[in-house]
Short mmCIF file of C-alpha atoms in Angstrom, two decimals:
data_model
loop_
_atom_site.label_atom_id
_atom_site.label_comp_id
_atom_site.label_asym_id
_atom_site.label_seq_id
_atom_site.Cartn_x
_atom_site.Cartn_y
_atom_site.Cartn_z
CA UNK A 2 171.48 -9.06 89.35
CA UNK A 3 174.47 -8.57 87.78
CA UNK A 4 177.49 -9.36 88.60
CA UNK A 5 180.56 -7.06 88.93
CA UNK A 6 183.84 -8.35 88.05
CA UNK A 7 186.72 -6.88 89.96
CA UNK A 8 190.79 -6.48 89.01
CA UNK A 9 192.83 -7.61 92.50
CA UNK A 10 196.61 -6.99 91.97
CA UNK A 11 199.58 -6.74 94.12
CA UNK A 12 200.99 -3.49 95.19
CA UNK A 13 201.89 -0.22 95.34
CA UNK A 14 198.28 0.90 93.73
CA UNK A 15 199.22 3.95 91.83
CA UNK A 16 196.34 5.83 90.04
CA UNK A 17 197.46 8.15 87.34
CA UNK A 18 195.87 9.30 84.17
CA UNK A 19 199.33 8.50 81.90
CA UNK A 20 199.69 5.92 79.81
CA UNK A 21 202.65 4.00 78.48
CA UNK A 22 201.67 5.45 74.24
CA UNK A 23 200.51 8.65 75.81
CA UNK A 24 204.44 8.86 77.63
CA UNK A 25 205.61 7.18 74.43
CA UNK A 26 204.83 10.24 71.85
CA UNK A 27 205.50 13.15 73.59
CA UNK A 28 209.12 11.96 74.38
CA UNK A 29 209.02 11.08 70.41
CA UNK A 30 207.89 14.82 70.20
CA UNK A 31 210.36 15.98 72.55
CA UNK A 32 212.97 14.39 70.31
CA UNK A 33 211.04 16.01 67.10
CA UNK A 34 213.12 19.03 67.76
CA UNK A 35 216.38 17.50 67.27
CA UNK A 36 215.50 15.97 64.82
CA UNK A 37 214.79 18.57 62.18
CA UNK A 38 217.88 20.19 63.53
CA UNK A 39 219.82 17.16 61.80
CA UNK A 40 218.25 16.95 58.74
CA UNK A 41 218.15 20.44 58.38
CA UNK A 42 222.21 20.95 58.86
CA UNK A 43 223.16 17.79 57.74
CA UNK A 44 221.07 17.77 54.59
CA UNK A 45 217.72 15.02 53.15
CA UNK A 46 220.00 12.00 53.48
CA UNK A 47 219.69 11.89 57.50
CA UNK A 48 216.02 11.90 56.88
CA UNK A 49 216.46 8.78 55.55
CA UNK A 50 218.82 7.42 58.45
CA UNK A 51 216.48 7.90 60.69
CA UNK A 52 213.57 6.44 58.79
CA UNK A 53 215.38 3.67 58.16
CA UNK A 54 216.25 3.27 62.05
CA UNK A 55 212.28 4.20 63.36
CA UNK A 56 210.53 1.56 60.75
CA UNK A 57 213.27 -1.20 60.82
CA UNK A 58 212.52 -0.90 64.56
CA UNK A 59 209.29 -1.17 64.53
CA UNK A 60 209.04 -3.92 61.74
CA UNK A 61 211.41 -6.39 64.28
CA UNK A 62 209.18 -5.17 67.15
CA UNK A 63 205.81 -5.78 65.04
CA UNK A 64 207.91 -9.67 63.03
CA UNK A 65 209.56 -10.16 66.80
CA UNK A 66 205.83 -10.34 68.48
CA UNK A 67 203.97 -12.18 65.17
CA UNK A 68 206.29 -15.19 65.52
CA UNK A 69 205.78 -15.63 69.42
CA UNK A 70 202.35 -14.97 68.77
CA UNK A 71 201.74 -12.43 71.03
CA UNK A 72 200.33 -9.41 70.63
CA UNK A 73 201.70 -6.57 69.03
CA UNK A 74 201.96 -3.28 70.80
CA UNK A 75 204.35 -1.13 68.60
CA UNK A 76 201.70 1.23 68.64
CA UNK A 77 202.57 2.22 71.58
CA UNK A 78 206.07 4.38 70.62
CA UNK A 79 207.98 2.46 72.54
CA UNK A 80 210.30 0.50 69.13
CA UNK A 81 209.22 4.28 67.12
CA UNK A 82 211.49 5.80 70.03
CA UNK A 83 213.90 3.22 70.20
CA UNK A 84 214.60 3.49 66.57
CA UNK A 85 214.69 7.36 66.71
CA UNK A 86 217.10 7.75 69.87
CA UNK A 87 219.27 4.84 67.52
CA UNK A 88 219.42 7.33 64.66
CA UNK A 89 220.62 10.37 66.43
CA UNK A 90 223.98 7.97 67.72
CA UNK A 91 224.92 7.86 64.01
CA UNK A 92 226.60 9.88 61.56
CA UNK A 93 224.71 11.33 58.89
CA UNK A 94 226.48 9.79 56.11
CA UNK A 95 225.75 6.57 57.44
CA UNK A 96 224.59 3.82 54.68
CA UNK A 97 221.21 2.44 54.55
CA UNK A 98 221.90 -0.86 55.45
CA UNK A 99 223.68 0.60 59.50
CA UNK A 100 220.53 1.71 60.77
CA UNK A 101 219.14 -1.52 60.29
CA UNK A 102 221.21 -3.34 61.58
CA UNK A 103 221.63 -1.19 64.51
CA UNK A 104 217.54 -1.41 64.77
CA UNK A 105 217.16 -4.93 64.80
CA UNK A 106 219.56 -5.89 67.38
CA UNK A 107 218.74 -2.90 69.92
CA UNK A 108 215.03 -4.36 69.40
CA UNK A 109 215.80 -7.82 69.03
CA UNK A 110 218.72 -8.75 71.57
CA UNK A 111 218.30 -5.57 73.66
CA UNK A 112 214.30 -6.09 74.29
CA UNK A 113 212.34 -8.60 73.41
CA UNK A 114 215.25 -11.36 74.49
CA UNK A 115 214.93 -10.40 77.94
CA UNK A 116 210.29 -10.12 77.83
CA UNK A 117 209.67 -6.90 76.03
CA UNK A 118 209.48 -3.10 77.53
CA UNK A 119 209.65 -3.27 81.05
CA UNK A 120 211.55 -5.91 81.47
CA UNK A 121 215.44 -4.94 79.38
CA UNK A 122 218.06 -4.04 81.71
CA UNK A 123 219.63 -1.74 79.30
CA UNK A 124 218.99 1.37 76.70
CA UNK A 125 217.84 -0.81 73.54
CA UNK A 126 219.42 2.00 71.77
CA UNK A 127 222.27 2.12 73.41
CA UNK A 128 222.80 -1.37 73.21
CA UNK A 129 222.20 -0.98 69.71
CA UNK A 130 225.09 1.61 69.22
CA UNK A 131 227.55 -0.11 70.89
CA UNK A 132 227.34 -3.26 68.84
CA UNK A 133 227.27 -0.78 66.04
CA UNK A 134 230.58 1.18 67.41
CA UNK A 135 232.63 -2.95 67.84
CA UNK A 136 231.11 -3.88 64.37
CA UNK A 137 231.75 -0.97 61.70
CA UNK A 138 234.14 1.60 63.78
CA UNK A 139 235.11 3.26 60.88
CA UNK A 140 231.16 3.68 59.66
CA UNK A 141 230.50 4.89 63.19
CA UNK A 142 233.43 7.44 64.07
CA UNK A 143 234.31 8.66 60.97
CA UNK A 144 232.55 12.20 60.08
CA UNK A 145 232.60 13.00 56.43
CA UNK A 146 229.73 15.54 56.09
CA UNK A 147 230.21 18.85 57.52
CA UNK A 148 226.49 20.98 59.28
CA UNK A 149 225.24 23.46 57.29
CA UNK A 150 227.48 26.93 58.21
CA UNK A 151 230.16 25.17 60.04
CA UNK A 152 232.67 23.01 60.05
CA UNK A 153 233.14 18.57 61.72
CA UNK A 154 235.14 19.93 63.94
CA UNK A 155 233.34 23.11 65.02
CA UNK A 156 236.58 25.50 64.44
CA UNK A 157 238.20 26.46 60.97
CA UNK A 158 240.52 23.29 60.90
CA UNK A 159 239.19 21.05 58.23
CA UNK A 160 239.60 17.53 59.31
CA UNK A 161 236.78 14.85 60.11
CA UNK A 162 237.65 14.64 63.39
CA UNK A 163 234.41 15.93 66.26
CA UNK A 164 235.00 18.31 68.91
CA UNK A 165 235.96 15.83 71.27
CA UNK A 166 238.16 14.29 68.88
CA UNK A 167 240.16 16.69 67.91
CA UNK A 168 240.69 17.77 71.57
CA UNK A 169 241.61 14.27 72.34
CA UNK A 170 244.29 14.03 69.25
CA UNK A 171 245.49 17.45 71.31
CA UNK A 172 245.93 16.07 74.46
CA UNK A 173 248.14 13.79 72.98
CA UNK A 174 250.12 15.75 71.13
CA UNK A 175 251.20 17.11 74.39
CA UNK A 176 251.66 14.23 76.44
CA UNK A 177 253.72 12.99 74.16
CA UNK A 178 256.37 15.89 73.94
CA UNK A 179 256.08 15.87 77.75
CA UNK A 180 257.49 12.07 77.95
CA UNK A 181 259.00 12.12 74.89
CA UNK A 182 260.83 16.20 74.88
CA UNK A 183 262.60 16.94 71.19
CA UNK A 184 261.06 14.38 69.71
CA UNK A 185 258.15 15.94 69.12
CA UNK A 186 258.08 18.72 66.19
CA UNK A 187 257.42 22.78 67.96
CA UNK A 188 254.81 23.02 64.91
CA UNK A 189 253.16 20.56 66.23
CA UNK A 190 253.28 20.94 69.45
CA UNK A 191 252.19 24.70 68.68
CA UNK A 192 249.57 23.76 65.77
CA UNK A 193 247.46 21.18 69.13
CA UNK A 194 247.71 24.61 71.34
CA UNK A 195 246.08 26.64 69.14
CA UNK A 196 243.79 23.95 68.35
CA UNK A 197 243.16 23.97 71.37
CA UNK A 198 242.61 27.18 72.36
CA UNK A 199 239.87 27.53 69.65
CA UNK A 200 238.35 24.72 70.76
CA UNK A 201 237.55 26.62 74.06
CA UNK A 202 236.16 29.21 72.82
CA UNK A 203 233.48 27.71 69.74
CA UNK A 204 230.11 27.55 72.64
CA UNK A 205 228.67 29.11 70.13
CA UNK A 206 228.97 26.57 67.31
CA UNK A 207 228.43 23.73 69.63
CA UNK A 208 225.35 25.29 71.52
CA UNK A 209 223.77 26.19 68.26
CA UNK A 210 225.07 22.88 66.05
CA UNK A 211 227.14 24.38 63.49
CA UNK A 212 229.68 21.14 64.63
CA UNK A 213 229.80 17.40 63.73
CA UNK A 214 229.20 14.29 65.09
CA UNK A 215 226.39 12.40 65.30
CA UNK A 216 222.73 13.06 63.85
CA UNK A 217 221.08 14.19 67.73
CA UNK A 218 223.88 15.42 69.39
CA UNK A 219 224.95 17.93 66.99
CA UNK A 220 222.74 21.09 68.50
CA UNK A 221 222.26 21.68 72.53
CA UNK A 222 219.63 24.62 72.35
CA UNK A 223 217.44 22.09 69.94
CA UNK A 224 217.65 19.20 72.82
CA UNK A 225 217.26 21.74 75.53
CA UNK A 226 214.09 22.03 73.53
CA UNK A 227 212.82 18.97 74.19
CA UNK A 228 214.44 18.51 77.98
CA UNK A 229 212.10 21.40 78.80
CA UNK A 230 208.77 19.58 77.49
CA UNK A 231 210.24 16.64 78.88
CA UNK A 232 210.22 18.20 82.60
CA UNK A 233 207.47 20.25 81.95
CA UNK A 234 205.51 17.13 81.65
CA UNK A 235 206.89 15.65 84.89
CA UNK A 236 208.48 12.57 83.13
CA UNK A 237 212.35 12.72 83.84
CA UNK A 238 213.94 13.24 86.88
CA UNK A 239 216.28 16.08 87.60
CA UNK A 240 218.19 14.25 90.22
CA UNK A 241 219.99 12.12 87.37
CA UNK A 242 220.54 14.35 84.43
CA UNK A 243 222.12 17.34 87.09
CA UNK A 244 224.00 14.73 89.06
CA UNK A 245 225.23 13.13 84.77
CA UNK A 246 226.65 16.86 83.43
CA UNK A 247 227.32 18.40 87.58
CA UNK A 248 230.14 14.99 88.01
CA UNK A 249 231.40 15.35 83.47
CA UNK A 250 231.79 19.00 84.44
CA UNK A 251 233.33 19.61 88.26
CA UNK A 252 236.15 16.63 86.81
CA UNK A 253 236.83 17.31 83.34
CA UNK A 254 237.89 20.69 85.34
CA UNK A 255 240.12 19.15 87.80
CA UNK A 256 241.89 16.84 85.15
CA UNK A 257 240.75 17.76 81.77
CA UNK A 258 243.18 20.96 81.07
CA UNK A 259 246.16 20.58 79.67
CA UNK A 260 248.52 22.28 82.24
CA UNK A 261 247.89 20.67 85.26
CA UNK A 262 245.13 20.23 88.27
CA UNK A 263 241.79 22.38 87.85
CA UNK A 264 243.02 23.80 84.25
CA UNK A 265 240.54 21.79 82.08
CA UNK A 266 237.62 23.61 80.36
CA UNK A 267 234.46 22.23 82.02
CA UNK A 268 231.85 24.14 79.99
CA UNK A 269 233.36 22.48 76.34
CA UNK A 270 233.13 19.61 77.85
CA UNK A 271 229.04 20.06 78.63
CA UNK A 272 229.02 21.19 75.09
CA UNK A 273 230.65 18.66 72.99
CA UNK A 274 229.85 15.81 71.85
CA UNK A 275 227.11 13.54 73.26
CA UNK A 276 226.32 14.60 77.20
CA UNK A 277 223.65 16.32 77.20
CA UNK A 278 221.65 13.71 74.32
CA UNK A 279 222.56 11.09 76.98
CA UNK A 280 221.72 12.65 80.91
CA UNK A 281 218.27 14.18 78.94
CA UNK A 282 216.75 11.43 76.95
CA UNK A 283 218.97 8.22 76.87
CA UNK A 284 220.30 7.68 80.86
CA UNK A 285 217.13 8.70 82.16
CA UNK A 286 215.00 5.93 80.86
CA UNK A 287 212.28 4.83 82.77
CA UNK A 288 212.79 1.10 82.40
CA UNK A 289 216.52 1.25 83.13
CA UNK A 290 217.28 3.74 85.43
CA UNK A 291 216.40 3.69 89.24
CA UNK A 292 213.40 4.77 90.89
CA UNK A 293 214.71 6.19 94.70
CA UNK A 294 216.06 9.40 94.40
CA UNK A 295 219.17 8.64 96.21
CA UNK A 296 219.83 5.48 93.13
CA UNK A 297 219.37 8.32 90.77
CA UNK A 298 222.07 11.04 92.12
CA UNK A 299 223.66 7.10 92.36
CA UNK A 300 223.08 6.82 88.74
CA UNK A 301 223.96 9.87 87.36
CA UNK A 302 227.50 10.83 89.44
CA UNK A 303 228.30 6.91 88.22
CA UNK A 304 227.66 7.51 84.76
CA UNK A 305 229.70 10.85 84.82
CA UNK A 306 232.58 9.44 86.47
CA UNK A 307 232.55 6.82 83.73
CA UNK A 308 232.31 9.50 80.57
CA UNK A 309 234.77 11.63 82.04
CA UNK A 310 237.57 9.02 82.55
CA UNK A 311 236.49 7.26 79.34
CA UNK A 312 237.04 11.22 77.85
CA UNK A 313 240.05 11.42 78.82
CA UNK A 314 241.84 8.38 79.28
CA UNK A 315 240.05 5.64 77.77
CA UNK A 316 240.89 5.68 73.48
CA UNK A 317 238.00 6.98 72.26
CA UNK A 318 236.87 10.26 72.32
CA UNK A 319 232.95 10.02 74.07
CA UNK A 320 232.59 7.73 76.15
CA UNK A 321 228.46 8.77 77.01
CA UNK A 322 227.00 5.66 75.51
CA UNK A 323 229.21 3.23 77.50
CA UNK A 324 229.03 4.92 81.17
CA UNK A 325 224.84 4.61 80.63
CA UNK A 326 225.18 0.96 79.80
CA UNK A 327 226.92 -0.11 82.24
CA UNK A 328 224.81 1.75 85.64
CA UNK A 329 222.22 0.44 83.46
CA UNK A 330 223.19 -3.29 85.04
CA UNK A 331 223.58 -1.75 87.96
CA UNK A 332 220.31 -0.23 89.11
CA UNK A 333 218.98 -3.98 90.74
CA UNK A 334 221.81 -3.25 93.46
CA UNK A 335 220.97 0.56 93.46
CA UNK A 336 217.02 0.26 94.09
CA UNK A 337 217.72 -2.44 96.39
CA UNK A 338 220.17 -0.66 98.28
CA UNK A 339 218.59 2.89 98.29
CA UNK A 340 215.68 1.54 98.82
CA UNK A 341 212.99 4.28 101.67
CA UNK A 342 212.34 2.81 104.50
CA UNK A 343 208.38 1.14 104.88
CA UNK A 344 206.00 4.41 106.60
CA UNK A 345 206.23 3.86 110.14
CA UNK A 346 209.31 1.39 110.45
CA UNK A 347 212.18 2.28 112.00
CA UNK A 348 215.62 1.44 109.24
CA UNK A 349 218.37 -0.73 110.56
#
């Protein structure tokens, strides 16, 4: 008589046709429009940046797993996605060693040191970006390659500043003029106000990608194409991106204006920088985001609050990466305290 072998495991038991490799490769596919757009807007060097980041991520994961005598799992696509997301957070003119070091750090210290996929507390790609930003800020924050058919600032100003950076510079001038009247030249104040006005009218450039910045955050349109695919496949939940983007919109409208409360431009802050990339593709990471509905809302809103604080008060013009990383650390607590009541039990 044949003996049956049964698998025994603890609950919960969920039957699903999805698998990690299938999900990861489809996430990579959803990021393809933004990557193709980056090569179109910034040229062939953008393709090399993406190649080095992906190759280093996959190679680092394989090498570490070989050294630790573990099964090599690079074919599941998770290291590929990490490398791809890191590349999307780099400037087009990044030297070849920058994505290599960033990906090696992301995989080695952001993922494998915690036990591999499923055990990392923070998004590895964002951890790699934070490391590069702290180590080589000049390479990470100065942009020299204008996009095809546009300018780095998104308006007719020849500068290496991205839209968010230019807006921060203009607000600093106006703030200085209020604090020390008479010490700031009138022409400088007029230029700052002109720049703010033009930036607030540059929605089309921000949406289609005719602005400078990191490779993957340039075109909102191409990012939304990929996000729509992930929604269709039900790989991401609406709560996190809606909570995140909605919070940024409300707070920048309330506090982001130069003429007092409720004079900010929320649409500009939503379209500019890495908010769309972060809200749809990184804050929704299945490993580092909450699993409960209330936890997802709190996570998204928390990301939005920290992003706005950094953008409006902090030293950097952008705060998406750090906001997601900080909120990643709250996920165990969020899951614990927003856990729904057990079916049939009374919640205390």
